[in-house]
PDB file of N, CA and C in Angstrom:
ATOM      1  N   MET A  22      19.972-105.065  45.431  1.00 34.00           N
ATOM      2  CA  MET A  22      20.351-104.546  47.053  1.00 34.00           C
ATOM      3  C   MET A  22      18.930-105.600  47.873  1.00 34.00           C
ATOM      4  N   SER A  23      19.206-105.464  49.057  1.00 41.00           N
ATOM      5  CA  SER A  23      18.517-105.690  49.897  1.00 41.00           C
ATOM      6  C   SER A  23      17.252-104.291  50.716  1.00 41.00           C
ATOM      7  N   THR A  24      16.489-104.256  51.574  1.00 46.00           N
ATOM      8  CA  THR A  24      15.132-103.127  51.450  1.00 46.00           C
ATOM      9  C   THR A  24      16.425-102.530  52.479  1.00 46.00           C
ATOM     10  N   THR A  25      15.599-101.407  52.208  1.00 56.00           N
ATOM     11  CA  THR A  25      16.626-100.095  52.968  1.00 56.00           C
ATOM     12  C   THR A  25      15.910 -99.449  53.837  1.00 56.00           C
ATOM     13  N   SER A  26      16.276 -99.819  55.632  1.00 84.00           N
ATOM     14  CA  SER A  26      16.143 -99.169  56.476  1.00 84.00           C
ATOM     15  C   SER A  26      15.508 -98.004  56.634  1.00 84.00           C
ATOM     16  N   GLN A  27      14.427 -97.542  57.194  1.00 89.00           N
ATOM     17  CA  GLN A  27      14.006 -96.327  57.500  1.00 89.00           C
ATOM     18  C   GLN A  27      15.164 -95.381  57.283  1.00 89.00           C
ATOM     19  N   LYS A  28      15.659 -95.719  58.787  1.00 88.00           N
ATOM     20  CA  LYS A  28      16.589 -95.010  59.355  1.00 88.00           C
ATOM     21  C   LYS A  28      18.463 -94.521  58.201  1.00 88.00           C
ATOM     22  N   LEU A  29      18.192 -95.586  57.567  1.00 89.00           N
ATOM     23  CA  LEU A  29      19.518 -94.959  56.182  1.00 89.00           C
ATOM     24  C   LEU A  29      19.079 -94.077  55.605  1.00 89.00           C
ATOM     25  N   LYS A  30      17.477 -94.531  55.617  1.00 90.00           N
ATOM     26  CA  LYS A  30      17.290 -93.366  53.933  1.00 90.00           C
ATOM     27  C   LYS A  30      17.440 -91.850  54.483  1.00 90.00           C
ATOM     28  N   ASN A  31      17.004 -91.795  56.086  1.00 89.00           N
ATOM     29  CA  ASN A  31      16.732 -90.791  56.145  1.00 89.00           C
ATOM     30  C   ASN A  31      18.035 -89.857  56.685  1.00 89.00           C
ATOM     31  N   PHE A  32      18.913 -90.865  57.257  1.00 92.00           N
ATOM     32  CA  PHE A  32      20.162 -90.568  57.001  1.00 92.00           C
ATOM     33  C   PHE A  32      21.129 -89.772  55.797  1.00 92.00           C
ATOM     34  N   THR A  33      20.735 -90.785  54.931  1.00 90.00           N
ATOM     35  CA  THR A  33      21.679 -90.522  53.522  1.00 90.00           C
ATOM     36  C   THR A  33      21.057 -89.314  52.994  1.00 90.00           C
ATOM     37  N   SER A  34      19.921 -89.180  52.910  1.00 91.00           N
ATOM     38  CA  SER A  34      18.952 -87.975  52.363  1.00 91.00           C
ATOM     39  C   SER A  34      19.122 -86.054  52.822  1.00 91.00           C
ATOM     40  N   GLU A  35      19.922 -85.911  53.885  1.00 91.00           N
ATOM     41  CA  GLU A  35      20.444 -84.907  53.801  1.00 91.00           C
ATOM     42  C   GLU A  35      22.349 -84.361  54.460  1.00 91.00           C
ATOM     43  N   PRO A  36      22.724 -83.663  54.391  1.00 93.00           N
ATOM     44  CA  PRO A  36      24.106 -83.865  54.657  1.00 93.00           C
ATOM     45  C   PRO A  36      23.826 -83.571  56.183  1.00 93.00           C
ATOM     46  N   MET A  37      25.571 -84.525  56.491  1.00 94.00           N
ATOM     47  CA  MET A  37      25.252 -84.982  58.159  1.00 94.00           C
ATOM     48  C   MET A  37      25.138 -84.131  59.271  1.00 94.00           C
ATOM     49  N   GLY A  38      25.981 -82.668  59.530  1.00 94.00           N
ATOM     50  CA  GLY A  38      25.652 -81.088  59.888  1.00 94.00           C
ATOM     51  C   GLY A  38      25.564 -82.095  61.329  1.00 94.00           C
ATOM     52  N   ASP A  39      25.056 -82.229  62.940  1.00 96.00           N
ATOM     53  CA  ASP A  39      25.894 -82.440  64.124  1.00 96.00           C
ATOM     54  C   ASP A  39      24.711 -83.754  64.741  1.00 96.00           C
ATOM     55  N   LYS A  40      24.339 -84.696  63.531  1.00 96.00           N
ATOM     56  CA  LYS A  40      23.770 -85.626  63.551  1.00 96.00           C
ATOM     57  C   LYS A  40      24.493 -86.216  64.840  1.00 96.00           C
ATOM     58  N   PRO A  41      23.701 -86.740  65.977  1.00 96.00           N
ATOM     59  CA  PRO A  41      24.148 -87.700  67.384  1.00 96.00           C
ATOM     60  C   PRO A  41      24.969 -88.919  66.680  1.00 96.00           C
ATOM     61  N   VAL A  42      25.653 -90.185  66.963  1.00 97.00           N
ATOM     62  CA  VAL A  42      26.090 -90.879  66.412  1.00 97.00           C
ATOM     63  C   VAL A  42      24.853 -92.399  65.933  1.00 97.00           C
ATOM     64  N   THR A  43      24.160 -92.040  66.742  1.00 95.00           N
ATOM     65  CA  THR A  43      22.513 -92.955  67.035  1.00 95.00           C
ATOM     66  C   THR A  43      21.988 -92.694  65.675  1.00 95.00           C
ATOM     67  N   ASP A  44      21.861 -91.357  64.926  1.00 95.00           N
ATOM     68  CA  ASP A  44      20.963 -91.665  63.563  1.00 95.00           C
ATOM     69  C   ASP A  44      21.923 -91.870  62.683  1.00 95.00           C
ATOM     70  N   LEU A  45      22.626 -93.256  63.356  1.00 96.00           N
ATOM     71  CA  LEU A  45      23.673 -94.142  62.223  1.00 96.00           C
ATOM     72  C   LEU A  45      22.813 -95.579  61.938  1.00 96.00           C
ATOM     73  N   ALA A  46      22.735 -95.491  61.269  1.00 95.00           N
ATOM     74  CA  ALA A  46      21.599 -97.427  60.169  1.00 95.00           C
ATOM     75  C   ALA A  46      22.776 -98.502  61.371  1.00 95.00           C
ATOM     76  N   GLY A  47      22.463 -98.939  62.044  1.00 95.00           N
ATOM     77  CA  GLY A  47      22.961 -99.921  62.674  1.00 95.00           C
ATOM     78  C   GLY A  47      23.244 -99.533  64.572  1.00 95.00           C
ATOM     79  N   VAL A  48      23.322 -98.303  64.580  1.00 96.00           N
ATOM     80  CA  VAL A  48      23.890 -97.566  65.807  1.00 96.00           C
ATOM     81  C   VAL A  48      22.308 -97.409  66.915  1.00 96.00           C
ATOM     82  N   GLY A  49      21.954 -98.119  67.930  1.00 94.00           N
ATOM     83  CA  GLY A  49      20.757 -97.502  68.932  1.00 94.00           C
ATOM     84  C   GLY A  49      21.130 -97.190  69.698  1.00 94.00           C
ATOM     85  N   GLU A  50      19.961 -97.389  70.816  1.00 95.00           N
ATOM     86  CA  GLU A  50      21.064 -96.954  71.801  1.00 95.00           C
ATOM     87  C   GLU A  50      21.692 -96.945  72.848  1.00 95.00           C
ATOM     88  N   VAL A  51      22.265 -98.270  72.825  1.00 96.00           N
ATOM     89  CA  VAL A  51      22.997 -99.009  73.490  1.00 96.00           C
ATOM     90  C   VAL A  51      24.357 -99.071  72.933  1.00 96.00           C
ATOM     91  N   LEU A  52      24.861 -98.963  71.955  1.00 97.00           N
ATOM     92  CA  LEU A  52      25.741 -99.270  70.609  1.00 97.00           C
ATOM     93  C   LEU A  52      25.708 -97.357  71.267  1.00 97.00           C
ATOM     94  N   GLY A  53      25.426 -97.150  70.950  1.00 97.00           N
ATOM     95  CA  GLY A  53      25.355 -94.838  71.062  1.00 97.00           C
ATOM     96  C   GLY A  53      26.524 -95.083  72.055  1.00 97.00           C
ATOM     97  N   ARG A  54      25.542 -95.623  73.478  1.00 97.00           N
ATOM     98  CA  ARG A  54      26.073 -95.294  74.252  1.00 97.00           C
ATOM     99  C   ARG A  54      28.380 -95.849  74.535  1.00 97.00           C
ATOM    100  N   ARG A  55      28.202 -96.803  73.772  1.00 98.00           N
ATOM    101  CA  ARG A  55      29.303 -96.785  73.685  1.00 98.00           C
ATOM    102  C   ARG A  55      30.121 -96.674  73.365  1.00 98.00           C
ATOM    103  N   LEU A  56      29.411 -96.288  72.109  1.00 98.00           N
ATOM    104  CA  LEU A  56      29.805 -95.018  71.488  1.00 98.00           C
ATOM    105  C   LEU A  56      30.913 -93.934  71.436  1.00 98.00           C
ATOM    106  N   GLU A  57      30.145 -93.933  72.469  1.00 97.00           N
ATOM    107  CA  GLU A  57      30.283 -92.287  73.177  1.00 97.00           C
ATOM    108  C   GLU A  57      30.648 -92.672  74.160  1.00 97.00           C
ATOM    109  N   SER A  58      31.392 -92.638  74.953  1.00 97.00           N
ATOM    110  CA  SER A  58      31.935 -92.984  76.244  1.00 97.00           C
ATOM    111  C   SER A  58      33.251 -93.333  75.436  1.00 97.00           C
ATOM    112  N   GLN A  59      33.509 -93.230  74.401  1.00 96.00           N
ATOM    113  CA  GLN A  59      34.707 -93.439  73.073  1.00 96.00           C
ATOM    114  C   GLN A  59      35.168 -92.590  72.861  1.00 96.00           C
ATOM    115  N   GLY A  60      34.353 -91.702  73.173  1.00 97.00           N
ATOM    116  CA  GLY A  60      34.460 -90.021  72.121  1.00 97.00           C
ATOM    117  C   GLY A  60      34.099 -90.312  70.930  1.00 97.00           C
ATOM    118  N   PHE A  61      32.858 -90.895  70.070  1.00 98.00           N
ATOM    119  CA  PHE A  61      32.511 -91.062  69.144  1.00 98.00           C
ATOM    120  C   PHE A  61      30.380 -89.952  69.370  1.00 98.00           C
ATOM    121  N   ASP A  62      31.135 -89.404  69.750  1.00 97.00           N
ATOM    122  CA  ASP A  62      29.676 -88.694  70.566  1.00 97.00           C
ATOM    123  C   ASP A  62      28.113 -88.296  68.745  1.00 97.00           C
ATOM    124  N   LYS A  63      29.315 -88.145  68.059  1.00 98.00           N
ATOM    125  CA  LYS A  63      28.343 -87.635  66.442  1.00 98.00           C
ATOM    126  C   LYS A  63      28.589 -88.307  65.523  1.00 98.00           C
ATOM    127  N   ALA A  64      27.325 -88.394  64.506  1.00 98.00           N
ATOM    128  CA  ALA A  64      27.826 -89.396  63.565  1.00 98.00           C
ATOM    129  C   ALA A  64      29.049 -88.776  62.448  1.00 98.00           C
ATOM    130  N   TYR A  65      29.498 -87.766  62.443  1.00 98.00           N
ATOM    131  CA  TYR A  65      30.837 -87.220  61.601  1.00 98.00           C
ATOM    132  C   TYR A  65      31.643 -87.621  62.176  1.00 98.00           C
ATOM    133  N   VAL A  66      31.962 -88.196  63.693  1.00 98.00           N
ATOM    134  CA  VAL A  66      32.954 -88.576  64.329  1.00 98.00           C
ATOM    135  C   VAL A  66      33.689 -89.771  63.784  1.00 98.00           C
ATOM    136  N   VAL A  67      32.098 -90.597  63.649  1.00 98.00           N
ATOM    137  CA  VAL A  67      32.597 -91.925  63.394  1.00 98.00           C
ATOM    138  C   VAL A  67      33.022 -92.404  61.841  1.00 98.00           C
ATOM    139  N   LEU A  68      32.028 -91.162  60.929  1.00 98.00           N
ATOM    140  CA  LEU A  68      31.732 -90.960  59.329  1.00 98.00           C
ATOM    141  C   LEU A  68      34.400 -90.671  59.272  1.00 98.00           C
ATOM    142  N   GLY A  69      34.570 -89.506  60.519  1.00 98.00           N
ATOM    143  CA  GLY A  69      36.305 -89.761  60.394  1.00 98.00           C
ATOM    144  C   GLY A  69      37.115 -91.037  59.886  1.00 98.00           C
ATOM    145  N   GLN A  70      36.360 -92.256  60.891  1.00 98.00           N
ATOM    146  CA  GLN A  70      37.028 -93.218  61.638  1.00 98.00           C
ATOM    147  C   GLN A  70      36.687 -93.943  60.230  1.00 98.00           C
ATOM    148  N   PHE A  71      35.532 -94.345  59.448  1.00 98.00           N
ATOM    149  CA  PHE A  71      35.337 -94.664  58.353  1.00 98.00           C
ATOM    150  C   PHE A  71      36.349 -94.327  57.621  1.00 98.00           C
ATOM    151  N   LEU A  72      36.827 -92.898  56.664  1.00 98.00           N
ATOM    152  CA  LEU A  72      37.136 -92.448  56.132  1.00 98.00           C
ATOM    153  C   LEU A  72      38.728 -92.859  56.996  1.00 98.00           C
ATOM    154  N   VAL A  73      39.410 -92.903  58.058  1.00 98.00           N
ATOM    155  CA  VAL A  73      40.813 -93.137  58.241  1.00 98.00           C
ATOM    156  C   VAL A  73      40.820 -94.916  57.576  1.00 98.00           C
ATOM    157  N   LEU A  74      40.162 -95.476  58.364  1.00 98.00           N
ATOM    158  CA  LEU A  74      40.110 -96.831  57.221  1.00 98.00           C
ATOM    159  C   LEU A  74      39.780 -97.302  56.123  1.00 98.00           C
ATOM    160  N   LYS A  75      39.898 -95.564  55.659  1.00 98.00           N
ATOM    161  CA  LYS A  75      39.808 -96.076  53.742  1.00 98.00           C
ATOM    162  C   LYS A  75      39.090 -96.589  52.989  1.00 98.00           C
ATOM    163  N   LYS A  76      37.101 -96.465  54.050  1.00 98.00           N
ATOM    164  CA  LYS A  76      35.895 -96.862  53.485  1.00 98.00           C
ATOM    165  C   LYS A  76      36.376 -98.446  52.958  1.00 98.00           C
ATOM    166  N   ASN A  77      36.487 -99.211  53.973  1.00 98.00           N
ATOM    167  CA  ASN A  77      37.425-100.967  53.983  1.00 98.00           C
ATOM    168  C   ASN A  77      36.323-101.644  54.595  1.00 98.00           C
ATOM    169  N   ARG A  78      35.072-102.551  54.354  1.00 98.00           N
ATOM    170  CA  ARG A  78      34.401-102.108  54.685  1.00 98.00           C
ATOM    171  C   ARG A  78      34.827-103.903  55.775  1.00 98.00           C
ATOM    172  N   GLU A  79      35.895-104.428  55.562  1.00 98.00           N
ATOM    173  CA  GLU A  79      36.408-105.445  56.855  1.00 98.00           C
ATOM    174  C   GLU A  79      36.801-104.202  57.707  1.00 98.00           C
ATOM    175  N   LEU A  80      37.709-104.098  57.498  1.00 98.00           N
ATOM    176  CA  LEU A  80      38.289-102.750  58.430  1.00 98.00           C
ATOM    177  C   LEU A  80      37.541-102.337  59.394  1.00 98.00           C
ATOM    178  N   PHE A  81      36.351-101.346  58.636  1.00 98.00           N
ATOM    179  CA  PHE A  81      35.839-100.396  59.881  1.00 98.00           C
ATOM    180  C   PHE A  81      34.640-101.623  60.632  1.00 98.00           C
ATOM    181  N   GLN A  82      34.056-102.686  59.775  1.00 98.00           N
ATOM    182  CA  GLN A  82      33.359-103.709  60.805  1.00 98.00           C
ATOM    183  C   GLN A  82      34.112-104.260  62.034  1.00 98.00           C
ATOM    184  N   ASP A  83      35.320-104.504  61.903  1.00 98.00           N
ATOM    185  CA  ASP A  83      36.761-105.158  62.719  1.00 98.00           C
ATOM    186  C   ASP A  83      36.741-103.703  63.917  1.00 98.00           C
ATOM    187  N   TRP A  84      36.569-102.497  63.720  1.00 98.00           N
ATOM    188  CA  TRP A  84      36.444-101.771  64.373  1.00 98.00           C
ATOM    189  C   TRP A  84      35.208-101.677  65.219  1.00 98.00           C
ATOM    190  N   MET A  85      34.258-101.252  64.587  1.00 98.00           N
ATOM    191  CA  MET A  85      32.824-101.282  65.404  1.00 98.00           C
ATOM    192  C   MET A  85      32.998-102.357  66.592  1.00 98.00           C
ATOM    193  N   LYS A  86      33.006-103.621  66.114  1.00 97.00           N
ATOM    194  CA  LYS A  86      33.186-104.870  66.948  1.00 97.00           C
ATOM    195  C   LYS A  86      34.232-104.666  67.947  1.00 97.00           C
ATOM    196  N   GLU A  87      35.404-103.927  67.925  1.00 97.00           N
ATOM    197  CA  GLU A  87      35.999-104.011  69.125  1.00 97.00           C
ATOM    198  C   GLU A  87      35.918-102.348  70.229  1.00 97.00           C
ATOM    199  N   ALA A  88      35.375-101.465  69.104  1.00 96.00           N
ATOM    200  CA  ALA A  88      34.585-100.375  70.029  1.00 96.00           C
ATOM    201  C   ALA A  88      33.934-100.364  71.026  1.00 96.00           C
ATOM    202  N   CYS A  89      32.721-101.244  70.223  1.00 97.00           N
ATOM    203  CA  CYS A  89      31.669-101.055  70.551  1.00 97.00           C
ATOM    204  C   CYS A  89      30.214-102.174  71.473  1.00 97.00           C
ATOM    205  N   GLN A  90      31.096-103.088  70.410  1.00 97.00           N
ATOM    206  CA  GLN A  90      31.052-104.520  70.727  1.00 97.00           C
ATOM    207  C   GLN A  90      29.915-104.603  69.285  1.00 97.00           C
ATOM    208  N   ALA A  91      29.694-104.162  68.733  1.00 97.00           N
ATOM    209  CA  ALA A  91      28.247-103.805  67.451  1.00 97.00           C
ATOM    210  C   ALA A  91      28.373-105.832  66.852  1.00 97.00           C
ATOM    211  N   ASN A  92      27.256-106.408  66.533  1.00 97.00           N
ATOM    212  CA  ASN A  92      27.183-107.407  65.724  1.00 97.00           C
ATOM    213  C   ASN A  92      27.464-107.280  64.580  1.00 97.00           C
ATOM    214  N   SER A  93      27.646-108.320  63.671  1.00 97.00           N
ATOM    215  CA  SER A  93      28.109-108.099  61.772  1.00 97.00           C
ATOM    216  C   SER A  93      27.053-107.393  61.912  1.00 97.00           C
ATOM    217  N   LYS A  94      25.679-107.875  61.636  1.00 96.00           N
ATOM    218  CA  LYS A  94      24.104-106.692  60.917  1.00 96.00           C
ATOM    219  C   LYS A  94      24.846-105.885  61.209  1.00 96.00           C
ATOM    220  N   GLN A  95      24.824-104.821  62.488  1.00 96.00           N
ATOM    221  CA  GLN A  95      25.182-104.434  63.028  1.00 96.00           C
ATOM    222  C   GLN A  95      26.049-102.955  62.350  1.00 96.00           C
ATOM    223  N   SER A  96      27.177-103.811  62.167  1.00 97.00           N
ATOM    224  CA  SER A  96      28.343-102.811  61.945  1.00 97.00           C
ATOM    225  C   SER A  96      28.322-102.815  59.937  1.00 97.00           C
ATOM    226  N   SER A  97      27.317-103.972  60.240  1.00 97.00           N
ATOM    227  CA  SER A  97      27.375-103.751  58.331  1.00 97.00           C
ATOM    228  C   SER A  97      25.935-102.569  58.221  1.00 97.00           C
ATOM    229  N   ASP A  98      24.998-102.681  58.817  1.00 96.00           N
ATOM    230  CA  ASP A  98      24.374-101.470  58.245  1.00 96.00           C
ATOM    231  C   ASP A  98      25.099 -99.917  58.680  1.00 96.00           C
ATOM    232  N   CYS A  99      25.833 -99.645  59.727  1.00 97.00           N
ATOM    233  CA  CYS A  99      26.380 -98.829  59.900  1.00 97.00           C
ATOM    234  C   CYS A  99      27.010 -98.507  58.697  1.00 97.00           C
ATOM    235  N   PHE A 100      28.341 -99.523  58.638  1.00 98.00           N
ATOM    236  CA  PHE A 100      29.122 -99.485  56.960  1.00 98.00           C
ATOM    237  C   PHE A 100      28.499 -99.035  56.124  1.00 98.00           C
ATOM    238  N   GLN A 101      27.254 -99.453  55.411  1.00 96.00           N
ATOM    239  CA  GLN A 101      26.372 -99.311  54.843  1.00 96.00           C
ATOM    240  C   GLN A 101      25.926 -98.018  54.691  1.00 96.00           C
ATOM    241  N   CYS A 102      25.236 -97.591  55.255  1.00 97.00           N
ATOM    242  CA  CYS A 102      25.136 -96.415  55.766  1.00 97.00           C
ATOM    243  C   CYS A 102      25.781 -94.924  55.279  1.00 97.00           C
ATOM    244  N   LEU A 103      27.307 -94.999  56.274  1.00 97.00           N
ATOM    245  CA  LEU A 103      27.994 -93.777  55.784  1.00 97.00           C
ATOM    246  C   LEU A 103      28.933 -94.103  54.182  1.00 97.00           C
ATOM    247  N   SER A 104      28.806 -95.423  53.653  1.00 97.00           N
ATOM    248  CA  SER A 104      29.105 -96.075  51.984  1.00 97.00           C
ATOM    249  C   SER A 104      27.923 -94.989  51.152  1.00 97.00           C
ATOM    250  N   GLU A 105      26.382 -95.481  51.811  1.00 95.00           N
ATOM    251  CA  GLU A 105      25.721 -94.194  50.473  1.00 95.00           C
ATOM    252  C   GLU A 105      25.697 -93.380  51.022  1.00 95.00           C
ATOM    253  N   TRP A 106      26.005 -92.666  52.136  1.00 97.00           N
ATOM    254  CA  TRP A 106      25.999 -90.749  52.287  1.00 97.00           C
ATOM    255  C   TRP A 106      27.406 -90.337  51.666  1.00 97.00           C
ATOM    256  N   CYS A 107      28.260 -90.854  51.801  1.00 97.00           N
ATOM    257  CA  CYS A 107      29.882 -90.558  50.873  1.00 97.00           C
ATOM    258  C   CYS A 107      29.641 -90.794  49.462  1.00 97.00           C
ATOM    259  N   GLU A 108      28.529 -91.444  48.640  1.00 96.00           N
ATOM    260  CA  GLU A 108      28.385 -90.944  47.771  1.00 96.00           C
ATOM    261  C   GLU A 108      27.823 -90.537  47.102  1.00 96.00           C
ATOM    262  N   GLU A 109      27.036 -89.867  48.520  1.00 94.00           N
ATOM    263  CA  GLU A 109      25.320 -88.860  48.001  1.00 94.00           C
ATOM    264  C   GLU A 109      26.280 -87.664  47.746  1.00 94.00           C
ATOM    265  N   PHE A 110      27.262 -87.164  49.238  1.00 95.00           N
ATOM    266  CA  PHE A 110      28.096 -86.467  49.499  1.00 95.00           C
ATOM    267  C   PHE A 110      29.505 -85.392  49.537  1.00 95.00           C
ATOM    268  N   LEU A 111      30.391 -86.698  49.099  1.00 90.00           N
ATOM    269  CA  LEU A 111      31.497 -86.064  48.893  1.00 90.00           C
ATOM    270  C   LEU A 111      32.174 -86.699  47.937  1.00 90.00           C
TER     271      LEU A 111
END
């Protein structure tokens, strides 16, 4: 596995609670604002979309590209973050 970002480590180390969408790996200020404008203001709302898409990498990354113009690195980082969080807490 490649090096894990500190943001990913922090996110996957504890329950999600009411964390903002920008706490997700791969989601910075700009993508966060774009997601928020579409109603995805909290990390758990993005998790819901992740689960609706059945934890499918390709579908999730395509959704992120459409929803907030995420590039492949950003959407991959976010997918990995949610996937690891699910392995730990679901």
